[in-house]
Coordinates of C-alpha atoms in Angstrom, one line a residue:
Chain A
M1 CA -36.4 18.2 19.5
R2 CA -34.9 17.0 22.6
K3 CA -36.1 17.1 26.3
I4 CA -34.7 20.1 28.0
Y5 CA -33.5 18.3 31.2
K6 CA -31.6 15.7 29.0
L7 CA -29.4 18.7 28.0
K8 CA -26.2 18.5 29.9
I9 CA -26.3 22.1 30.9
F10 CA -29.5 21.7 32.8
Y11 CA -28.5 20.6 36.4
P12 CA -25.3 23.0 36.5
L13 CA -27.1 25.9 35.0
L14 CA -30.1 25.2 38.0
M15 CA -27.4 24.8 40.6
F16 CA -25.7 28.4 39.2
I17 CA -29.0 30.2 39.1
A18 CA -30.0 28.9 42.6
V19 CA -26.5 30.1 43.9
I20 CA -26.5 33.6 42.2
F21 CA -30.4 33.9 43.7
V22 CA -29.5 33.1 47.4
L23 CA -26.5 35.5 47.5
T24 CA -28.0 38.2 45.5
L25 CA -31.4 37.8 48.2
G26 CA -28.7 37.6 50.8
F27 CA -27.0 40.9 49.6
Y28 CA -30.1 42.9 49.5
F29 CA -31.4 41.5 53.3
Y30 CA -28.0 41.6 55.2
G31 CA -25.6 43.8 52.9
N32 CA -26.5 46.8 53.6
R33 CA -26.5 46.6 57.2
E34 CA -24.5 49.1 59.5
G35 CA -20.9 48.2 59.6
A36 CA -20.4 46.7 55.9
Q37 CA -17.7 48.5 54.6
E38 CA -16.7 48.8 50.8
F39 CA -13.2 47.3 50.3
L40 CA -11.7 48.4 46.8
Y41 CA -14.9 48.4 45.0
P42 CA -18.3 49.5 45.1
R43 CA -20.1 46.6 46.7
S44 CA -22.7 45.1 44.2
D45 CA -24.8 42.1 44.1
A46 CA -23.6 38.5 42.5
L47 CA -26.0 38.9 39.6
A48 CA -24.5 42.3 38.5
L49 CA -21.0 40.8 39.2
T50 CA -22.0 37.7 37.0
I51 CA -23.1 39.7 34.1
E52 CA -19.8 41.8 34.1
H53 CA -18.2 38.6 34.2
L54 CA -19.9 37.1 31.2
Y55 CA -19.6 40.3 29.0
M56 CA -15.8 40.2 29.2
V57 CA -15.7 36.6 28.5
T58 CA -18.1 36.9 25.7
V59 CA -16.7 39.9 24.2
S60 CA -13.2 38.2 24.4
A61 CA -14.2 35.0 23.2
G62 CA -16.0 36.5 20.3
F63 CA -12.6 38.0 19.1
S64 CA -10.5 35.2 19.9
V65 CA -12.5 32.8 18.1
V66 CA -12.8 34.9 14.9
A67 CA -9.1 35.9 14.9
G68 CA -8.2 32.5 15.9
V69 CA -9.9 30.5 13.2
F70 CA -8.9 33.0 10.5
A71 CA -5.3 32.6 11.8
G72 CA -5.5 28.7 11.7
V73 CA -7.1 28.9 8.3
L74 CA -4.7 31.4 6.8
V75 CA -1.5 29.5 7.8
T76 CA -2.9 26.1 6.5
R77 CA -3.3 27.6 3.0
K78 CA -0.5 26.6 0.7
F79 CA 0.5 30.3 0.1
W80 CA 1.0 31.2 3.9
S81 CA 2.4 27.6 4.8
D82 CA 5.8 29.0 5.5
L83 CA 4.4 30.7 8.4
L84 CA 2.7 27.3 9.9
P85 CA 5.7 26.2 12.0
A86 CA 6.2 29.8 13.4
V87 CA 2.6 30.0 14.5
N88 CA 2.5 26.7 16.3
S89 CA 5.3 27.5 18.4
I90 CA 3.9 30.8 19.1
A91 CA 0.8 29.1 20.0
S92 CA 2.6 26.9 22.5
V93 CA 4.7 29.3 24.0
G94 CA 1.8 32.0 24.4
Q95 CA 0.3 29.5 26.5
T96 CA 2.8 29.6 29.2
F97 CA 2.4 33.5 29.2
P98 CA 0.9 34.3 32.7
P99 CA -2.0 36.6 32.0
V100 CA -1.0 38.9 34.8
A101 CA 2.0 39.9 32.7
V102 CA -0.4 40.6 30.0
L103 CA -2.3 42.8 32.2
A104 CA 0.6 44.9 33.4
L105 CA 1.8 45.4 30.0
A106 CA -1.6 46.5 28.6
V107 CA -2.6 48.8 31.4
P108 CA 0.1 51.6 30.4
V109 CA -1.1 51.5 27.0
V110 CA -5.1 51.5 27.5
G111 CA -5.7 52.2 31.0
F112 CA -7.3 50.7 33.8
G113 CA -10.6 48.7 33.8
F114 CA -12.3 46.3 31.2
K115 CA -10.0 47.1 28.0
P116 CA -6.8 45.8 29.4
T117 CA -8.8 42.6 30.8
I118 CA -10.3 41.7 27.5
I119 CA -7.3 42.6 25.9
A120 CA -5.5 40.0 28.0
L121 CA -8.2 37.5 27.8
I122 CA -8.4 37.8 24.0
L123 CA -4.7 37.1 23.7
Y124 CA -4.8 34.3 26.0
G125 CA -7.8 32.7 24.4
F126 CA -6.7 33.1 20.8
F127 CA -3.8 30.2 21.2
P128 CA -6.1 27.2 22.1
I129 CA -8.3 27.9 18.9
V130 CA -5.4 28.5 16.5
R131 CA -3.8 25.2 17.5
N132 CA -6.9 23.5 17.3
T133 CA -8.1 24.9 13.9
I134 CA -4.6 24.1 12.6
A135 CA -4.8 20.4 14.3
G136 CA -8.4 20.2 12.6
I137 CA -7.8 21.1 9.2
E138 CA -5.0 19.2 9.5
S139 CA -6.7 16.0 10.3
V140 CA -8.7 16.0 7.1
P141 CA -7.3 13.2 5.1
K142 CA -5.2 13.8 2.3
E143 CA -7.3 11.7 -0.1
V144 CA -10.5 13.7 0.8
K145 CA -9.1 17.0 -0.2
E146 CA -7.5 15.4 -3.4
S147 CA -11.0 14.2 -4.3
A148 CA -12.7 17.5 -3.6
K149 CA -10.1 19.3 -5.7
G150 CA -10.3 16.5 -8.5
M151 CA -14.2 17.3 -8.7
G152 CA -13.8 20.7 -9.5
M153 CA -14.1 22.4 -6.2
T154 CA -12.2 25.8 -5.8
G155 CA -10.1 26.4 -2.9
I156 CA -12.7 28.3 -1.1
Q157 CA -15.3 25.5 -1.8
I158 CA -12.8 23.1 -0.3
L159 CA -12.4 25.2 2.7
A160 CA -16.1 26.1 3.3
K161 CA -17.5 22.4 2.4
V162 CA -14.7 20.1 3.3
E163 CA -12.3 21.2 5.6
L164 CA -14.2 23.2 8.1
P165 CA -17.1 21.0 8.2
L166 CA -14.6 18.3 8.7
A167 CA -12.4 20.4 11.5
S168 CA -15.5 21.8 13.2
K169 CA -15.4 19.3 16.3
I170 CA -11.8 19.7 17.1
I171 CA -12.2 23.5 16.5
L172 CA -15.2 23.8 19.1
A173 CA -12.9 21.8 21.5
G174 CA -10.4 24.3 21.2
V175 CA -13.3 27.0 21.8
R176 CA -14.7 25.1 24.8
T177 CA -10.8 25.1 26.4
S178 CA -10.6 28.9 25.6
V179 CA -13.7 29.9 27.0
I180 CA -13.1 27.5 30.4
I181 CA -9.6 29.2 30.7
N182 CA -10.9 32.6 30.2
I183 CA -13.8 32.4 32.6
G184 CA -11.3 31.6 35.4
T185 CA -8.3 34.0 34.0
A186 CA -11.1 37.0 34.0
T187 CA -11.2 37.0 37.9
I188 CA -7.4 38.7 37.8
G189 CA -9.1 41.5 36.0
A190 CA -10.6 42.6 39.2
T191 CA -7.0 43.7 40.1
I192 CA -7.1 46.5 37.7
G193 CA -10.3 47.7 38.2
A194 CA -12.7 45.5 35.5
G195 CA -15.0 43.9 38.1
G196 CA -16.6 40.6 37.4
L197 CA -16.7 37.6 39.7
G198 CA -13.3 38.3 40.7
A199 CA -14.1 41.4 42.6
P200 CA -15.2 39.7 45.9
I201 CA -12.3 37.3 45.5
I202 CA -9.7 40.1 45.3
S203 CA -11.4 42.1 47.8
G204 CA -11.8 39.0 50.3
L205 CA -8.4 38.1 50.0
I206 CA -7.2 41.7 50.9
N207 CA -9.5 42.5 54.0
E208 CA -8.9 38.7 54.9
N209 CA -12.7 37.9 54.5
F210 CA -13.0 34.1 53.7
Y211 CA -16.6 34.1 52.8
Y212 CA -16.2 36.7 50.0
V213 CA -13.5 34.5 48.6
L214 CA -15.6 31.4 48.9
Q215 CA -18.8 33.2 47.0
G216 CA -16.7 34.5 44.3
S217 CA -14.9 31.2 43.7
L218 CA -18.0 29.3 44.0
C219 CA -19.7 31.4 41.3
V220 CA -16.6 31.3 38.9
G221 CA -16.5 27.6 39.2
L222 CA -19.9 26.9 38.5
L223 CA -20.1 29.5 35.8
A224 CA -16.8 27.5 34.2
V225 CA -19.1 24.3 34.5
V226 CA -22.1 25.7 32.9
A227 CA -20.2 27.3 30.1
D228 CA -18.3 23.7 29.4
K229 CA -21.7 22.0 29.5
A230 CA -23.4 24.6 27.2
I231 CA -20.4 24.1 24.6
E232 CA -20.9 20.4 24.9
D233 CA -24.5 20.6 24.1
I234 CA -24.1 23.1 21.1
G235 CA -21.7 20.3 20.0
R236 CA -24.0 17.4 20.4
L237 CA -26.6 19.5 18.7
L238 CA -24.6 20.5 15.4
F239 CA -22.9 16.9 14.9
E240 CA -25.6 14.3 16.1
Chain B
M1 CA -10.1 11.8 -27.4
I2 CA -7.0 12.7 -25.0
K3 CA -3.9 13.2 -26.8
F4 CA -0.4 13.6 -25.1
E5 CA 1.9 15.1 -27.2
N6 CA 5.9 15.3 -25.9
V7 CA 4.6 15.6 -22.3
S8 CA 7.3 15.9 -19.8
K9 CA 6.8 16.6 -15.7
A10 CA 9.6 17.4 -13.9
Y11 CA 9.9 18.2 -10.1
E12 CA 13.3 20.2 -9.7
E13 CA 16.1 17.8 -11.2
N14 CA 13.8 15.0 -11.1
N15 CA 12.2 13.7 -14.3
V16 CA 9.0 12.1 -13.4
V17 CA 7.6 11.7 -16.9
K18 CA 9.9 11.9 -20.1
N19 CA 8.4 13.0 -23.3
L20 CA 5.2 10.9 -23.5
S21 CA 3.0 10.9 -26.4
F22 CA 0.2 8.9 -27.2
E23 CA -3.6 8.9 -27.6
I24 CA -6.8 7.4 -26.1
K25 CA -9.4 6.6 -28.2
K26 CA -13.0 7.8 -27.4
G27 CA -14.7 5.1 -25.5
E28 CA -11.7 2.8 -24.6
L29 CA -10.7 1.8 -21.5
C30 CA -7.0 2.7 -21.2
V31 CA -4.9 1.2 -18.3
L32 CA -1.9 3.0 -17.4
I33 CA 0.5 0.2 -15.6
G34 CA 3.7 0.3 -14.2
P35 CA 6.1 -0.5 -11.2
S36 CA 5.5 2.3 -8.5
G37 CA 7.2 5.5 -9.0
C38 CA 6.8 5.1 -12.8
G39 CA 5.2 8.2 -13.6
K40 CA 1.4 6.7 -14.3
S41 CA -0.3 8.6 -11.5
T42 CA 1.3 11.7 -12.6
T43 CA 0.3 11.3 -15.9
L44 CA -3.3 10.6 -15.0
K45 CA -3.3 13.6 -12.7
M46 CA -2.2 15.7 -15.6
I47 CA -5.3 15.1 -17.8
N48 CA -7.4 16.8 -15.2
R49 CA -4.5 19.3 -14.1
L50 CA -4.0 18.3 -10.5
V51 CA -0.4 18.4 -12.0
E52 CA 0.7 20.7 -14.7
P53 CA 3.2 19.3 -17.1
T54 CA 6.5 21.2 -17.5
E55 CA 6.7 20.5 -21.0
G56 CA 4.4 19.5 -24.1
A57 CA 0.7 19.6 -24.3
I58 CA -2.4 17.4 -23.5
T59 CA -5.2 17.9 -25.9
I60 CA -8.9 16.7 -25.0
E61 CA -11.1 16.6 -28.3
G62 CA -8.2 19.0 -30.0
K63 CA -8.4 21.4 -27.2
N64 CA -5.6 21.9 -24.9
V65 CA -6.5 21.5 -21.3
R66 CA -4.5 24.4 -20.4
D67 CA -7.2 26.6 -22.1
F68 CA -9.8 25.5 -19.6
K69 CA -10.2 26.9 -15.9
P70 CA -8.9 24.0 -13.9
E71 CA -12.3 24.1 -11.8
I72 CA -14.4 23.8 -14.9
L73 CA -12.1 21.3 -16.6
R74 CA -12.3 19.1 -13.3
R75 CA -16.5 19.0 -13.3
R76 CA -16.5 17.7 -16.8
I77 CA -13.9 14.6 -16.0
G78 CA -15.2 12.1 -13.3
Y79 CA -12.3 11.1 -10.7
V80 CA -11.7 8.1 -8.6
I81 CA -9.0 7.5 -6.4
Q82 CA -7.8 4.8 -4.0
N83 CA -9.1 5.0 -0.7
I84 CA -12.0 6.4 -2.0
G85 CA -12.1 9.8 -0.8
L86 CA -15.9 10.0 -0.2
F87 CA -16.6 12.8 2.1
P88 CA -17.2 11.5 5.9
H89 CA -19.7 14.3 6.8
L90 CA -21.9 14.1 3.8
S91 CA -24.5 11.2 3.1
V92 CA -24.2 8.8 0.1
K93 CA -26.8 11.1 -1.7
E94 CA -25.0 14.5 -0.9
N95 CA -21.6 12.6 -1.9
I96 CA -22.9 11.7 -5.3
S97 CA -24.7 14.9 -5.9
V98 CA -21.3 17.0 -5.2
V99 CA -20.6 17.8 -8.9
P100 CA -24.0 18.4 -10.1
K101 CA -24.3 21.1 -7.2
L102 CA -21.3 22.5 -8.2
L103 CA -22.6 22.9 -12.0
K104 CA -25.7 24.3 -10.4
W105 CA -28.2 21.6 -11.3
D106 CA -31.8 21.8 -9.9
K107 CA -32.9 19.8 -7.3
D108 CA -35.4 17.5 -9.3
K109 CA -32.6 16.8 -11.8
I110 CA -30.0 16.0 -9.0
D111 CA -32.7 13.7 -7.5
K112 CA -33.6 12.0 -10.9
R113 CA -29.6 11.5 -11.5
V114 CA -29.1 9.9 -8.0
S115 CA -31.7 7.5 -8.4
E116 CA -30.4 6.6 -11.9
L117 CA -27.1 6.1 -10.9
M118 CA -27.8 3.9 -7.4
H119 CA -29.9 1.7 -9.9
L120 CA -27.3 1.4 -12.5
M121 CA -24.9 0.7 -9.4
G122 CA -27.3 -2.0 -8.3
M123 CA -27.5 -0.1 -4.9
Q124 CA -31.0 -0.1 -3.2
E125 CA -31.9 3.7 -2.8
S126 CA -34.0 3.2 0.3
L127 CA -31.3 1.4 2.0
F128 CA -28.1 3.6 1.4
L129 CA -29.1 7.3 0.4
K130 CA -28.9 8.6 4.1
K131 CA -26.0 6.5 5.3
H132 CA -22.8 8.1 5.6
P133 CA -19.6 6.5 4.2
S134 CA -18.6 5.1 7.7
E135 CA -21.6 3.0 7.4
L136 CA -20.7 1.1 4.4
S137 CA -18.1 -1.7 3.6
G138 CA -15.0 -1.2 1.3
G139 CA -17.0 -2.4 -1.8
Q140 CA -20.2 -0.4 -1.5
A141 CA -18.0 2.7 -0.6
Q142 CA -16.0 2.3 -3.8
R143 CA -19.4 1.8 -5.7
I144 CA -20.4 4.8 -4.7
G145 CA -17.1 6.6 -5.3
V146 CA -17.7 5.2 -8.7
A147 CA -21.1 6.5 -8.9
R148 CA -20.0 10.0 -7.7
A149 CA -17.5 10.2 -10.4
L150 CA -20.2 9.3 -13.0
A151 CA -22.8 11.8 -11.8
A152 CA -22.5 14.8 -13.9
D153 CA -22.2 12.3 -17.0
P154 CA -18.7 13.0 -17.9
D155 CA -17.3 11.9 -21.4
I156 CA -14.0 11.2 -19.3
V157 CA -13.5 9.1 -16.2
L158 CA -10.2 9.0 -14.4
M159 CA -9.5 6.2 -11.7
D160 CA -6.4 6.0 -10.0
E161 CA -6.1 2.7 -8.2
P162 CA -9.3 2.6 -7.1
F163 CA -9.5 -0.9 -6.2
G164 CA -6.0 -1.0 -4.7
A165 CA -7.2 -1.5 -1.0
L166 CA -10.0 -3.8 -1.7
D167 CA -9.9 -7.7 -0.7
P168 CA -9.5 -9.8 -3.9
I169 CA -13.1 -10.9 -3.8
T170 CA -14.7 -7.2 -3.5
K171 CA -12.2 -6.5 -6.2
S172 CA -13.4 -8.8 -8.8
G173 CA -16.4 -8.1 -8.3
L174 CA -16.0 -4.5 -8.8
Q175 CA -13.8 -5.1 -11.9
N176 CA -16.9 -7.3 -13.4
E177 CA -19.1 -4.3 -12.5
I178 CA -16.9 -1.9 -14.3
L179 CA -16.9 -4.2 -17.5
R180 CA -20.7 -4.5 -17.5
L181 CA -20.7 -0.4 -17.0
Q182 CA -18.5 0.2 -19.7
R183 CA -20.6 -2.1 -21.9
K184 CA -23.6 0.3 -21.1
V185 CA -22.1 3.8 -21.0
Q186 CA -19.0 3.7 -23.0
K187 CA -17.3 6.2 -21.3
T188 CA -13.4 7.1 -22.3
I189 CA -11.7 5.7 -19.1
V190 CA -8.0 6.2 -17.8
F191 CA -7.2 3.6 -15.3
V192 CA -4.1 3.6 -13.5
T193 CA -3.2 0.2 -11.6
H194 CA 0.2 -1.7 -10.9
D195 CA -1.8 -5.0 -11.3
I196 CA -1.1 -6.9 -14.2
D197 CA -4.1 -9.2 -13.9
E198 CA -6.4 -6.1 -13.3
A199 CA -4.9 -4.6 -16.4
V200 CA -5.5 -7.4 -18.6
K201 CA -9.0 -8.1 -17.5
L202 CA -10.3 -4.7 -17.9
A203 CA -8.0 -2.8 -20.5
D204 CA -9.0 -2.2 -24.1
R205 CA -5.7 -1.0 -24.3
I206 CA -2.7 -0.9 -22.2
A207 CA 0.1 1.6 -21.7
V208 CA 3.2 0.1 -20.0
M209 CA 5.3 2.5 -18.3
N210 CA 8.8 2.7 -16.7
E211 CA 11.0 5.2 -15.5
G212 CA 8.7 7.9 -16.6
K213 CA 8.7 6.6 -20.2
L214 CA 6.1 4.9 -22.2
V215 CA 7.5 1.4 -23.0
A216 CA 4.3 0.1 -25.2
Y217 CA 0.9 1.1 -25.9
D218 CA -1.2 -1.7 -27.4
K219 CA -3.9 -4.1 -27.0
P220 CA -3.4 -6.5 -24.1
E221 CA -3.1 -9.5 -26.1
A222 CA -0.1 -7.9 -27.7
I223 CA 1.6 -7.0 -24.6
L224 CA 1.2 -10.3 -23.2
N225 CA 2.7 -11.8 -26.8
N226 CA 5.4 -9.1 -26.6
K227 CA 8.8 -11.2 -25.9
E228 CA 11.1 -8.9 -27.3
N229 CA 11.0 -6.1 -24.4
E230 CA 12.9 -7.8 -21.4
F231 CA 10.8 -5.1 -18.9
I232 CA 7.6 -6.3 -20.6
K233 CA 8.4 -9.9 -20.5
K234 CA 9.4 -9.5 -16.8
F235 CA 6.6 -7.4 -15.7
V236 CA 3.9 -9.8 -17.4
G237 CA 5.7 -12.5 -15.8
F238 CA 6.1 -16.4 -16.8
D239 CA 2.2 -17.1 -16.5
R240 CA 1.5 -14.9 -19.4
A241 CA -0.2 -17.5 -21.3
L242 CA -2.2 -18.0 -18.3
K243 CA -3.0 -14.3 -18.2
K244 CA -4.4 -14.5 -21.6
L245 CA -6.8 -16.8 -21.0
T246 CA -8.4 -14.2 -18.7
R247 CA -9.5 -12.4 -21.6
L248 CA -11.3 -15.3 -23.6
Y249 CA -14.2 -16.7 -22.5
V250 CA -16.0 -19.8 -22.2
E251 CA -18.8 -19.1 -24.3
D252 CA -16.8 -18.7 -27.5
F253 CA -15.3 -22.0 -26.8
I254 CA -18.5 -24.2 -26.4
K255 CA -18.7 -27.6 -28.2
P256 CA -21.6 -29.7 -29.0
Y257 CA -22.5 -32.4 -26.4
K258 CA -23.9 -36.1 -26.4
S259 CA -26.8 -36.3 -23.6
V260 CA -29.3 -38.9 -22.4
K261 CA -32.3 -38.5 -20.3
T262 CA -32.8 -40.5 -17.4
A263 CA -36.1 -41.8 -18.6
D264 CA -34.2 -43.0 -21.9
L265 CA -31.3 -44.9 -19.8
S266 CA -32.1 -48.5 -20.4
E267 CA -32.9 -47.8 -24.1
F268 CA -29.2 -46.1 -24.2
A269 CA -27.8 -49.3 -22.4
K270 CA -29.0 -51.4 -25.7
R271 CA -27.7 -49.1 -28.2
R272 CA -24.5 -47.5 -27.2
I273 CA -22.8 -44.7 -29.2
E274 CA -19.4 -46.4 -29.8
S275 CA -17.5 -43.1 -30.4
E276 CA -18.0 -41.5 -27.2
I277 CA -16.4 -42.3 -23.9
F278 CA -18.9 -40.6 -21.9
V279 CA -22.2 -38.9 -22.1
W280 CA -23.8 -36.2 -19.9
V281 CA -27.0 -37.5 -18.0
L282 CA -30.1 -35.0 -18.1
D283 CA -33.4 -35.1 -15.9
D284 CA -36.7 -34.8 -17.1
N285 CA -36.4 -31.0 -16.9
G286 CA -33.3 -31.2 -19.1
E287 CA -31.1 -30.0 -15.8
L288 CA -27.9 -31.7 -15.6
K289 CA -28.0 -34.7 -13.4
G290 CA -24.6 -36.3 -14.0
W291 CA -22.6 -38.1 -16.4
L292 CA -22.3 -41.8 -17.5
N293 CA -18.9 -43.5 -18.5
N294 CA -19.2 -45.3 -22.0
D295 CA -16.5 -47.6 -21.7
D296 CA -16.6 -51.1 -23.4
S297 CA -15.8 -52.8 -20.4
I298 CA -18.6 -51.4 -18.2
D299 CA -21.5 -53.8 -18.3
F300 CA -24.7 -51.7 -18.5
A301 CA -26.7 -54.9 -17.9
E302 CA -27.7 -54.5 -14.4
N303 CA -29.2 -51.3 -13.1
I304 CA -27.7 -48.4 -15.3
E305 CA -29.0 -45.8 -13.3
N306 CA -26.7 -46.6 -10.5
L307 CA -23.7 -46.1 -12.8
V308 CA -24.6 -42.5 -13.1
V309 CA -21.8 -40.3 -11.8
T310 CA -23.7 -37.7 -10.0
G311 CA -22.9 -34.6 -7.5
I312 CA -20.9 -32.8 -10.3
E313 CA -22.0 -29.2 -9.3
N314 CA -18.4 -28.1 -8.9
L315 CA -17.7 -29.0 -12.3
Q316 CA -20.4 -26.8 -13.8
I317 CA -19.3 -23.5 -15.6
S318 CA -21.2 -20.7 -16.8
P319 CA -20.4 -19.3 -20.3
G320 CA -19.5 -15.9 -18.8
C321 CA -16.4 -17.4 -16.8
S322 CA -13.0 -16.8 -18.4
L323 CA -10.8 -19.6 -19.8
R324 CA -8.5 -19.4 -16.9
D325 CA -11.6 -20.1 -14.6
A326 CA -12.5 -23.0 -16.7
L327 CA -8.9 -24.5 -16.5
S328 CA -8.5 -23.8 -12.9
V329 CA -11.7 -25.9 -12.5
M330 CA -10.4 -28.8 -14.4
M331 CA -7.2 -29.1 -12.7
S332 CA -9.0 -28.6 -9.3
E333 CA -11.5 -31.5 -10.4
N334 CA -9.1 -33.5 -12.3
V335 CA -11.0 -33.6 -15.4
V336 CA -10.6 -32.7 -19.1
T337 CA -14.1 -31.7 -19.9
L338 CA -16.5 -29.3 -17.9
P339 CA -20.5 -29.0 -18.7
V340 CA -21.3 -25.3 -19.6
V341 CA -24.6 -24.7 -17.6
D342 CA -26.4 -21.4 -18.1
N343 CA -29.7 -20.8 -16.2
R344 CA -29.6 -24.3 -15.0
K345 CA -29.6 -25.9 -18.6
L346 CA -26.9 -27.8 -20.2
I347 CA -25.9 -25.8 -23.1
G348 CA -22.8 -27.5 -24.2
E349 CA -19.1 -28.6 -23.0
I350 CA -15.7 -27.3 -22.7
R351 CA -12.8 -29.5 -23.3
L352 CA -9.1 -28.7 -22.1
A353 CA -7.6 -29.7 -25.9
D354 CA -9.6 -26.5 -26.9
I355 CA -8.0 -24.2 -24.2
V356 CA -4.8 -25.4 -24.5
G357 CA -4.7 -25.7 -28.3
N358 CA -6.2 -22.2 -28.9
E359 CA -2.8 -20.2 -28.6
K360 CA -2.7 -19.6 -32.4
N361 CA -5.8 -18.0 -32.4
I362 CA -5.1 -15.2 -30.0

């Protein structure tokens, strides 16, 4: 077992915990002074906001990973290969679609709060995963697949024992991109009442409170770094 | 054992294999040869159903391959391809045990089989089993490829240009390995190549293909002797006679020799053997030291030991070498007779006249 401080996540996580700790302490010591007003949201501490934020990102990332890998696997099967170019283009175009627009479209259907935000995040995080799943599976050398088939593996066995293991590094890179994008994107959920670390940013912008914006952004930025390093560590533990 | 009956394969309008009928006998190494696009690989892949014929039937020991589930059929047939196709994410051991695992062998049986195969391939277990394919040289990887194909002890092994991407030295080493293995395991091997030298060296029987048709199916000697068919003549090339020599071995052409021991040299000087133009000189252990010209004009009177021609290591040839190798040594060393040496002992000599004059024996 490697030493825990050798993990890349160690220092960013330490920093993140320190910041959240200071902000939460500050909130309870000074936050309820007279004159502290509520703008848009009920005020809450940084720890609660982080938990909300993480909740949105993990739920949406979970769905994106399952759906993205499934879709990527499906279109690389011979039977569905007609769909491959279409899915590839949609995945590219989908990246350019502004998440605010997804929110605007989702709100009339599912209402305000967590739900539309999570839908937007799922959609947004889905595309890098599909693309990388396709790229990963297509990167498996032809002769490796042929020898797997020639040795008597069934289609499912080739997928599970050869294609997915060989594509897993590239798929994980897609997951990494997807999660990091979504940690940032989740902040705009605050505009439709989803809370999370976007809340202080949005209220800070509205009442021109620079410190609110700074606190929110700092937490989101650090959280993104922590997630990035966490996934990198997972990859290294899996593949080395 | 493997029988093709009127087998054809067409991709849309394009006929790749046309009306193929021939039979590969049990225990034979059959080489399918022809120029690129002649359908030889397609023919091979129809045996394990990686390609399905459009017409005709392929039977293995009387049973049509279509009556098997493709996966079940393939697990019973070894398969080696060019560029090896080892699984890069699995260790050497895991690669070799793929098919036994598919066949649900128990762990002990797999372990035993893996060490058996490593031994058979002449590879040290402790050194290689845990390595990944990226850590192997091309030759080592292809050995593992062959071991993997043999893992479940199949009766039939298909090899699709297995040595195509290797350098000549490694290639020739592996060819010898295949010949040695084949003597031991006696599998029915179908081997695809476009290299006529490889075909001549390995085959019990050669199937020459061109434009999807079988041009000839015969023993290598007969293919090399075929002077009627224009295509075969061209494919074999002008050096057909030299190619024949690759299938003949020095050991079958050894002639008795005259020799003299270093200690007996002075004795020899007194009583020359008139009939010989030279004699081999051996040291006290019977190892070859050189030769002594036995020309009348040479005066043996003074210091006969200085007259011995030494430093002839380049000339020595082992009984397992082909006549082609022997001929090559003769030409490069500019001699007409070579000493045949086995385990450092002189066992005979081989003469140019026997190599050139043997044409009728083939």
